[in-house]
PDB file of C-alpha atoms in Angstrom:
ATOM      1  CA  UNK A   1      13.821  36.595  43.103  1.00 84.00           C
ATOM      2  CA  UNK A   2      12.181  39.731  42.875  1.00 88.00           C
ATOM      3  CA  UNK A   3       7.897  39.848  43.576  1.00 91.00           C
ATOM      4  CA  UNK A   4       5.407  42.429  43.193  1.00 93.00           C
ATOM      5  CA  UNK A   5       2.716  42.764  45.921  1.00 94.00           C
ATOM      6  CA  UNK A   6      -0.413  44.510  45.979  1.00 93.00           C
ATOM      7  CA  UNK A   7      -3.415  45.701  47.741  1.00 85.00           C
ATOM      8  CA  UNK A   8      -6.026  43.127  47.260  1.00 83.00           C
ATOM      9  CA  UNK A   9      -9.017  44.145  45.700  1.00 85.00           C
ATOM     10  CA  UNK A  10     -11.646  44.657  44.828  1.00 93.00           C
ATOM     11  CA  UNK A  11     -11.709  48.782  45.672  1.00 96.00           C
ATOM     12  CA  UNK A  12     -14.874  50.222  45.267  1.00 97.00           C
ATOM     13  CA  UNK A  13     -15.298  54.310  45.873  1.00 97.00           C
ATOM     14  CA  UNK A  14     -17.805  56.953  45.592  1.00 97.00           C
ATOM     15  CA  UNK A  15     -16.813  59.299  42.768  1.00 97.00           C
ATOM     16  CA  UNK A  16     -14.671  62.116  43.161  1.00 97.00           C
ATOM     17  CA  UNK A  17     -13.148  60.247  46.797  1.00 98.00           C
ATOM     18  CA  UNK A  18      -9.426  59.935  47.151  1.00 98.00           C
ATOM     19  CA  UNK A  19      -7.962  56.712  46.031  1.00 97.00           C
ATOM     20  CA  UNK A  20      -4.744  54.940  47.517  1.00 97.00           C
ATOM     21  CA  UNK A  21      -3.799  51.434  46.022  1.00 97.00           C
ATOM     22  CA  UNK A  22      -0.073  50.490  48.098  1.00 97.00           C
ATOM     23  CA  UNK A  23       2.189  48.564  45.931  1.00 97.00           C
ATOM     24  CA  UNK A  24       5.175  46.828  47.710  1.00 97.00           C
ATOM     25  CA  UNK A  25       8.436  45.079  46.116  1.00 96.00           C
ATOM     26  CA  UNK A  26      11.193  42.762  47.063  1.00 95.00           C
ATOM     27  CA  UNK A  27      14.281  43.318  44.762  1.00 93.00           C
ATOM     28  CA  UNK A  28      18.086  43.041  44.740  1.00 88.00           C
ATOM     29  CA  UNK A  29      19.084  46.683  43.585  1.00 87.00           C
ATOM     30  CA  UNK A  30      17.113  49.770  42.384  1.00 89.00           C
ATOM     31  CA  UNK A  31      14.606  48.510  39.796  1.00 94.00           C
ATOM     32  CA  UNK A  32      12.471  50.490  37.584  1.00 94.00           C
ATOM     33  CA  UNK A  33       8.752  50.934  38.634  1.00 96.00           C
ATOM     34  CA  UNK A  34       5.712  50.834  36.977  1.00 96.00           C
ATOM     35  CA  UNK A  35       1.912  51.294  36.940  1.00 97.00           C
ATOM     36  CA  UNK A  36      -0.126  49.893  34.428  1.00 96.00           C
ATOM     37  CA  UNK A  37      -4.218  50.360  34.031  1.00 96.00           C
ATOM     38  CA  UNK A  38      -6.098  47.514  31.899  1.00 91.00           C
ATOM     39  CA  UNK A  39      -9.440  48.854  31.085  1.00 90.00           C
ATOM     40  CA  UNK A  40     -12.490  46.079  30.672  1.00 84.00           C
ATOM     41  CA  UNK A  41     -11.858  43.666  27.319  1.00 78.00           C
ATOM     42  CA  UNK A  42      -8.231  45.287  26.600  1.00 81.00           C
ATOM     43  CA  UNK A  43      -4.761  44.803  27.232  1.00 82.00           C
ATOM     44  CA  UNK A  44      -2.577  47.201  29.521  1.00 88.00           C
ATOM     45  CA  UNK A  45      -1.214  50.633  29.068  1.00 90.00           C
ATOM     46  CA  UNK A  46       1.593  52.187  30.545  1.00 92.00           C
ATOM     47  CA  UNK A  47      -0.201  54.623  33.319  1.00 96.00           C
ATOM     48  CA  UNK A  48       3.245  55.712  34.949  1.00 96.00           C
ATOM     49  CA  UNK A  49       6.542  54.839  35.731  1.00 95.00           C
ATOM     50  CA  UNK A  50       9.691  56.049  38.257  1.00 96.00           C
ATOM     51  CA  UNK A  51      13.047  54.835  37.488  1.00 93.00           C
ATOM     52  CA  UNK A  52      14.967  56.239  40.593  1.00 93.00           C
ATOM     53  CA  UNK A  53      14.518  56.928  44.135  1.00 94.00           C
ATOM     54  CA  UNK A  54      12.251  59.245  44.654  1.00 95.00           C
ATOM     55  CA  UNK A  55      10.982  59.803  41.344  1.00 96.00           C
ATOM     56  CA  UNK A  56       7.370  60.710  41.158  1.00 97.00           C
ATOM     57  CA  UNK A  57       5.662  59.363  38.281  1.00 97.00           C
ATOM     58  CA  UNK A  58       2.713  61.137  37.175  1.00 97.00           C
ATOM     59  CA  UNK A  59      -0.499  60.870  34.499  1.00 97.00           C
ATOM     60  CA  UNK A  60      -3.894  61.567  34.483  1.00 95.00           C
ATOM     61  CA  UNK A  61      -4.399  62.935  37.954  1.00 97.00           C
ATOM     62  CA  UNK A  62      -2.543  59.452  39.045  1.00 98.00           C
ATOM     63  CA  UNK A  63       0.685  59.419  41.312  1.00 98.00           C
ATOM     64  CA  UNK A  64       3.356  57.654  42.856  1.00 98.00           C
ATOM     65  CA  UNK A  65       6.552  58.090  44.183  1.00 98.00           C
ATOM     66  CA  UNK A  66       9.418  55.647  44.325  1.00 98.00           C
ATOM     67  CA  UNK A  67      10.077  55.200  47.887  1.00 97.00           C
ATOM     68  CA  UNK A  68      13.420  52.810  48.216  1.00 94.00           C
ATOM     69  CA  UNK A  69      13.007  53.364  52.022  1.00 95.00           C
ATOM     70  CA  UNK A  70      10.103  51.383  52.336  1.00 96.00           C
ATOM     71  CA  UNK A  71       9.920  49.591  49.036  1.00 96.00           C
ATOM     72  CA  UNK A  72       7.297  51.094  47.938  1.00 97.00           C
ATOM     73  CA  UNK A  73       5.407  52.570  45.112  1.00 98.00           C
ATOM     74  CA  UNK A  74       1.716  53.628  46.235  1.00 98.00           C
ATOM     75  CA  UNK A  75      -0.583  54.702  43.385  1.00 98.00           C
ATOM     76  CA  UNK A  76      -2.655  57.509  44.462  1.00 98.00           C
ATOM     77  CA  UNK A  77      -5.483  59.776  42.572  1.00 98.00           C
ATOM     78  CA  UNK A  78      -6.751  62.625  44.252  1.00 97.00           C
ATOM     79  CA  UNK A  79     -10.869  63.026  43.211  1.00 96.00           C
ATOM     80  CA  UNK A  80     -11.830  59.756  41.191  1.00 98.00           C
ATOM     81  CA  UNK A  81     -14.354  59.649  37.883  1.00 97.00           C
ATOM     82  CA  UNK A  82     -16.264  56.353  36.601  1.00 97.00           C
ATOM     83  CA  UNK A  83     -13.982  55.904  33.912  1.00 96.00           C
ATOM     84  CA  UNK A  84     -11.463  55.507  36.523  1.00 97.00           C
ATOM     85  CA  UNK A  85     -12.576  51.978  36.575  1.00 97.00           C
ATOM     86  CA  UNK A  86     -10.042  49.307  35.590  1.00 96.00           C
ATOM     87  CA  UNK A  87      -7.778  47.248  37.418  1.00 93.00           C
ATOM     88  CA  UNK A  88      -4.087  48.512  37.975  1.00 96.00           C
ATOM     89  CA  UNK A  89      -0.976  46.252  37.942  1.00 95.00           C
ATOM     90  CA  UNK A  90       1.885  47.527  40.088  1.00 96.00           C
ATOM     91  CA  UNK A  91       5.187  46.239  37.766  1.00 95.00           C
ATOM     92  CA  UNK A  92       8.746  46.250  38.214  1.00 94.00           C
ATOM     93  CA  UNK A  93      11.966  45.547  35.928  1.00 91.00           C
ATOM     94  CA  UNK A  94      15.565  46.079  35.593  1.00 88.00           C
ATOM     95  CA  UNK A  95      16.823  47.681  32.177  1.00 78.00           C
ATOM     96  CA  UNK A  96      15.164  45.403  29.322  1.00 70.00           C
ATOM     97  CA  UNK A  97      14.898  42.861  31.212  1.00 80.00           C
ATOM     98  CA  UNK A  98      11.368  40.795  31.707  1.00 85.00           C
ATOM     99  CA  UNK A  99       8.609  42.850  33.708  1.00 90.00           C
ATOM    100  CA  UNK A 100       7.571  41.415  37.015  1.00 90.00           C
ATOM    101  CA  UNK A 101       3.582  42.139  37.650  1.00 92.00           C
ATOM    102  CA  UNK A 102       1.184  42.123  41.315  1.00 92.00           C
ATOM    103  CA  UNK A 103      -1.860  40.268  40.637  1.00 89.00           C
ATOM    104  CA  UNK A 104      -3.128  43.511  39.964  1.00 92.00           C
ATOM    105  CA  UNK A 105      -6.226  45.772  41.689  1.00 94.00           C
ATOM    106  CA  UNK A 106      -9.932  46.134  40.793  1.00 93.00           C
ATOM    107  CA  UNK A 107     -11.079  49.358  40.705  1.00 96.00           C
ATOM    108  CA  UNK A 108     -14.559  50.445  40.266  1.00 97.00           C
ATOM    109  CA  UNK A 109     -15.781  54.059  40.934  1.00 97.00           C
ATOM    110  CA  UNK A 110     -19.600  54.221  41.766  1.00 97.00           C
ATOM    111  CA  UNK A 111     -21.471  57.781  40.490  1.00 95.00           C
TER     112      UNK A 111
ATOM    113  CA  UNK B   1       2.639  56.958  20.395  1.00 67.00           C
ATOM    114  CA  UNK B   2       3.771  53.065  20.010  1.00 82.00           C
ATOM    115  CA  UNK B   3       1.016  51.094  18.879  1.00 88.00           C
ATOM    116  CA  UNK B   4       0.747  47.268  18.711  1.00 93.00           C
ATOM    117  CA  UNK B   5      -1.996  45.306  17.319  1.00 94.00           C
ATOM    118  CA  UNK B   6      -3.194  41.710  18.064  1.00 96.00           C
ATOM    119  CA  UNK B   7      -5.343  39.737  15.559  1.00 97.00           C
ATOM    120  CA  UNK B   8      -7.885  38.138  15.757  1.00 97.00           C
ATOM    121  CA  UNK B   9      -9.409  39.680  19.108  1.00 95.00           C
ATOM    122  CA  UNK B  10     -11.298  37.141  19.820  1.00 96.00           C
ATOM    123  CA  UNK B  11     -11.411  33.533  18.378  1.00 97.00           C
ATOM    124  CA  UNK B  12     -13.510  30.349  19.344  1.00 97.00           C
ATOM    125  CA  UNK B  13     -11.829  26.722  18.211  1.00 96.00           C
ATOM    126  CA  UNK B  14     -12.783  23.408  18.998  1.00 97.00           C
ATOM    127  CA  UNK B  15     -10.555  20.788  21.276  1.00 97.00           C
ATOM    128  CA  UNK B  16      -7.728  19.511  19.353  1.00 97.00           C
ATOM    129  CA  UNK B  17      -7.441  22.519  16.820  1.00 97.00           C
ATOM    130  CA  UNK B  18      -4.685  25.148  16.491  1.00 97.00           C
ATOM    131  CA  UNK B  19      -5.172  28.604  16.587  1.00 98.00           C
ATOM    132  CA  UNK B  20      -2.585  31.574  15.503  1.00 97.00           C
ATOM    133  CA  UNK B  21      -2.539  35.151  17.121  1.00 98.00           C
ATOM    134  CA  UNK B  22      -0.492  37.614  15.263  1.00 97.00           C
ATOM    135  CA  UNK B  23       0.861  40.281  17.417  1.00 96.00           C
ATOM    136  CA  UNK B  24       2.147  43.248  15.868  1.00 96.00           C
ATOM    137  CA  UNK B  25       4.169  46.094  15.857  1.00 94.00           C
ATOM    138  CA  UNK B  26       2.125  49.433  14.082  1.00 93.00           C
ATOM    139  CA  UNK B  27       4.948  51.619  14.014  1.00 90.00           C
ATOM    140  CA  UNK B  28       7.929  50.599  15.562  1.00 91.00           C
ATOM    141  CA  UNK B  29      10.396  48.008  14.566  1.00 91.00           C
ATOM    142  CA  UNK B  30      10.324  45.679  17.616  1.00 90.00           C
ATOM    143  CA  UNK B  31      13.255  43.352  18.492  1.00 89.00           C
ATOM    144  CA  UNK B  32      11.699  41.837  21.299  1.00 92.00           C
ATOM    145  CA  UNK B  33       8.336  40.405  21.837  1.00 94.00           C
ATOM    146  CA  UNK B  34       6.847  39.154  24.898  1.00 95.00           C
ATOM    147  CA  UNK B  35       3.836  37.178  25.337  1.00 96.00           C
ATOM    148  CA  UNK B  36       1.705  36.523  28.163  1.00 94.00           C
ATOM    149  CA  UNK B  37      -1.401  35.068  29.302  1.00 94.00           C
ATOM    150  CA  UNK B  38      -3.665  35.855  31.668  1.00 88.00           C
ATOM    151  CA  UNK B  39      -6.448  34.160  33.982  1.00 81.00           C
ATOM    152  CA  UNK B  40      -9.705  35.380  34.910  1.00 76.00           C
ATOM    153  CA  UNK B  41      -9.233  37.781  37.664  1.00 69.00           C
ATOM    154  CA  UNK B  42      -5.271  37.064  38.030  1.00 72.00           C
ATOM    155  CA  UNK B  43      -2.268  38.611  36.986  1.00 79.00           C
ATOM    156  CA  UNK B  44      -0.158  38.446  33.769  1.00 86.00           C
ATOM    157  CA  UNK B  45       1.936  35.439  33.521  1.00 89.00           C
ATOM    158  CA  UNK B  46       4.957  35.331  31.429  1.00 92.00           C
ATOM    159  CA  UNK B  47       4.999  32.533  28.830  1.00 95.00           C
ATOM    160  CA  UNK B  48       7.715  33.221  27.004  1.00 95.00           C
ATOM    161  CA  UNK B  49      10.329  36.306  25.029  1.00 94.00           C
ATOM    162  CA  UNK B  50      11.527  36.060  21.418  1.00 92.00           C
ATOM    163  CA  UNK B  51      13.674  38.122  19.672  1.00 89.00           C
ATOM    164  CA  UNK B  52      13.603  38.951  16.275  1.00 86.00           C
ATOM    165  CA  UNK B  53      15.315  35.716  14.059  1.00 84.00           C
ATOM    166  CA  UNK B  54      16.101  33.758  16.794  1.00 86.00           C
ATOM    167  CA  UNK B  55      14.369  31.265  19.022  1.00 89.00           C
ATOM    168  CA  UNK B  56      11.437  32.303  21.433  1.00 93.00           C
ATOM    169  CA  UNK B  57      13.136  31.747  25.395  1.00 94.00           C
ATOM    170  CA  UNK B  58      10.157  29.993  27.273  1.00 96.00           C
ATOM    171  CA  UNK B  59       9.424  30.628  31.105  1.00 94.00           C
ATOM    172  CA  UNK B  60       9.399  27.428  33.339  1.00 93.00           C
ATOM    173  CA  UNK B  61       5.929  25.417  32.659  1.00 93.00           C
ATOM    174  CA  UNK B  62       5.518  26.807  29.492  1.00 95.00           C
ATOM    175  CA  UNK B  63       5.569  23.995  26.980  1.00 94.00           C
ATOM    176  CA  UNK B  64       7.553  25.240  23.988  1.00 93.00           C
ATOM    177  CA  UNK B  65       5.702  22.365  21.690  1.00 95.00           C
ATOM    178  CA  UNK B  66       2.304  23.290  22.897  1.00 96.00           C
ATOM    179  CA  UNK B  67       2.478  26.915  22.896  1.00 97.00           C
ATOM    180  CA  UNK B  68       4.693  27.992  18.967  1.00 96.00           C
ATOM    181  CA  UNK B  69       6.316  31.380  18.917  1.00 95.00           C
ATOM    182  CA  UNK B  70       7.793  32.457  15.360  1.00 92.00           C
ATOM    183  CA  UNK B  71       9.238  36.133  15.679  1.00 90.00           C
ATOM    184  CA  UNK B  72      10.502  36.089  12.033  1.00 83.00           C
ATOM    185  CA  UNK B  73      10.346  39.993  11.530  1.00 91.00           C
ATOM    186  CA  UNK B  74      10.990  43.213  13.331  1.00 91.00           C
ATOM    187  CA  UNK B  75       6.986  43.639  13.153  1.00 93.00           C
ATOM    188  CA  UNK B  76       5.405  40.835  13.662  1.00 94.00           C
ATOM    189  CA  UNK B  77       4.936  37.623  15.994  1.00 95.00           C
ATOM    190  CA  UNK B  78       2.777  34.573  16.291  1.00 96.00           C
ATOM    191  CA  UNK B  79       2.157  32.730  18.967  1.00 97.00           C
ATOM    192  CA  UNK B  80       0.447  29.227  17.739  1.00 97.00           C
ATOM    193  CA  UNK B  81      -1.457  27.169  20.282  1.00 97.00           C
ATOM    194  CA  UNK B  82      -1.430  23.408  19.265  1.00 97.00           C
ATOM    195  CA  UNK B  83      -3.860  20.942  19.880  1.00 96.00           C
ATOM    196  CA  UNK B  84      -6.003  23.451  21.759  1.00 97.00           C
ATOM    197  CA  UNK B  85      -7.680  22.080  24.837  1.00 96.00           C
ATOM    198  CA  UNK B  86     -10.321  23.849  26.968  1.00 96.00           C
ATOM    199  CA  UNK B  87      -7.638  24.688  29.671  1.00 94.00           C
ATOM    200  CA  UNK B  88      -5.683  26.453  27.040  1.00 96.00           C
ATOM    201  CA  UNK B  89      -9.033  29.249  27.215  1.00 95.00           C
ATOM    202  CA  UNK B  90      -7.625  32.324  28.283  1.00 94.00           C
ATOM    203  CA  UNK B  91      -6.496  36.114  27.326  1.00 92.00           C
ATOM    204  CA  UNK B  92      -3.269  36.425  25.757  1.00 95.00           C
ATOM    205  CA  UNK B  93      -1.176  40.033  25.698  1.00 94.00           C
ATOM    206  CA  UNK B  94       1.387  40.392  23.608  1.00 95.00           C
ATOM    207  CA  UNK B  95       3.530  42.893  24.435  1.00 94.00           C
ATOM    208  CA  UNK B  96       6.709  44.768  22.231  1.00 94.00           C
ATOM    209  CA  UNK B  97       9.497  46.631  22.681  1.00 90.00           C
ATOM    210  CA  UNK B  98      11.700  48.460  20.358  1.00 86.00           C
ATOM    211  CA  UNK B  99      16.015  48.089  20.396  1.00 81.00           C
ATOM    212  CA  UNK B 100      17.492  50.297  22.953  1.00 78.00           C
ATOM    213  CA  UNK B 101      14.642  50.633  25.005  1.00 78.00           C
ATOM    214  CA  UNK B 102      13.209  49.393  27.740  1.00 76.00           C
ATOM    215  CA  UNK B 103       9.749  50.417  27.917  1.00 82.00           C
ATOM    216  CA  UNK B 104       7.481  47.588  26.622  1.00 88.00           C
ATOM    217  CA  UNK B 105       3.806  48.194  24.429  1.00 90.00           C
ATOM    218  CA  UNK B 106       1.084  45.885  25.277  1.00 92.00           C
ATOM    219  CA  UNK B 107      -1.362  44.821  22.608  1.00 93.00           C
ATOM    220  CA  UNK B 108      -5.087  44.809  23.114  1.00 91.00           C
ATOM    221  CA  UNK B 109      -5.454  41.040  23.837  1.00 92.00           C
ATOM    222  CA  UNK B 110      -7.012  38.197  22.244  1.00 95.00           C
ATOM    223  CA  UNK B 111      -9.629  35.702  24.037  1.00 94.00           C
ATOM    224  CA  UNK B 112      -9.340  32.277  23.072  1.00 96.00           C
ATOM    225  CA  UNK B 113     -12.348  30.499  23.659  1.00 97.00           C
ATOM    226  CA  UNK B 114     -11.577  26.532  22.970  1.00 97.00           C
ATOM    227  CA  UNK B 115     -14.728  24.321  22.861  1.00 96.00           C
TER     228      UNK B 115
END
């Protein structure tokens, strides 16, 4: 079946340090790939999402780039701020179907 | 944007009561609803999908008689936990998405605290 795996956290940086959380995924086909950010007490929001090879998704000074060579969509974020702080679920799906999650990131940012 | 609510946001019931969280869709007529619950520190599990007038499809462990879905309009589902117990304490997302799409909107959450 297809599975979701993620850096284990927690990741804790220094503000304004460059952040890499590596997202891996076993699927049959080309799914759709996702990043979602769930900030203390609240439920998730879409952060970004490729649908194709190669497709960079992009938002917020967050990226990642569907890599079908390695299976791979690494979320990355150049210069991180406190409010960065949240933990990220890498995600995957094909079409409508059901959305497959990692077990998810922790991510605090320290001033 | 989409927006979908959850109600209440947080609710505290004593062992052997049953609770209702209403998820809903603000502004966006949603065919599908998923819901989900999550443990502390762990990833979002799948309980079950309903579609709009028909009956809720349950993941495997879910028990359907334990854990009600009603998805009776294209705004609004309910996810009814029976004869809570203090296992059944958790966060549950709810999570919508419209016909023809395939990007899903997660509500806020609500923590059910059973006693």
């Amino acid at each position: 079946g297809n599975s979701v795996t993620q850096m284990e956290g927690p990741v804790t940086l220094s503000e304004e340090a460059f952040l890499t959380i590596n997202c891996t995924y076993t699927a049959t086909g080309y799914p759709s790939l996702f990043w979602y950010v769930q900030y203390p007490g609240e439920g998730l929001q879409l952060l970004l999402k490729a649908t194709k090879a190669d497709d960079k998704g992009s938002n917020k000074g967050f990226e990642a780039t569907y890599r079908k060579e390695t299976t791979s969509f690494h979320l990355e974020k150049g210069s991180v701020q406190v409010s960065d702080s949240a933990v990220y679920f890498c995600a995957l799906n094909f079409g409508n179907e059901k959305l497959t999650f990692g077990t998810g990131t922790r991510l605090t940012i320290i001033p | 944007g989409a927006v979908v609510s959850q109600h209440p946001s947080r609710v505290i019931c004593k062992s052997g009561t049953s609770v209702k969280i209403e998820c809903r869709s603000l502004d966006f007529q949603a065919t599908t609803m998923f819901w989900y619950r999550q443990f502390p520190k762990k990833s979002l599990m799948l309980m079950a999908t309903s579609n709009e007038g028909s009956k809720a499809t349950y993941e495997q462990g879910v028990e359907k008689d334990k854990f009600l879905i009603n998805h009776a309009s294209l705004t609004l589902s309910t996810l009814t936990v029976t004869s809570a117990h203090p296992e059944d304490s958790s966060f549950y997302i709810c999570s919508a998405r419209a016909l023809n799409s395939y990007e899903q909107y997660f509500g806020p959450g609500t923590r059910l605290t059973v006693t």
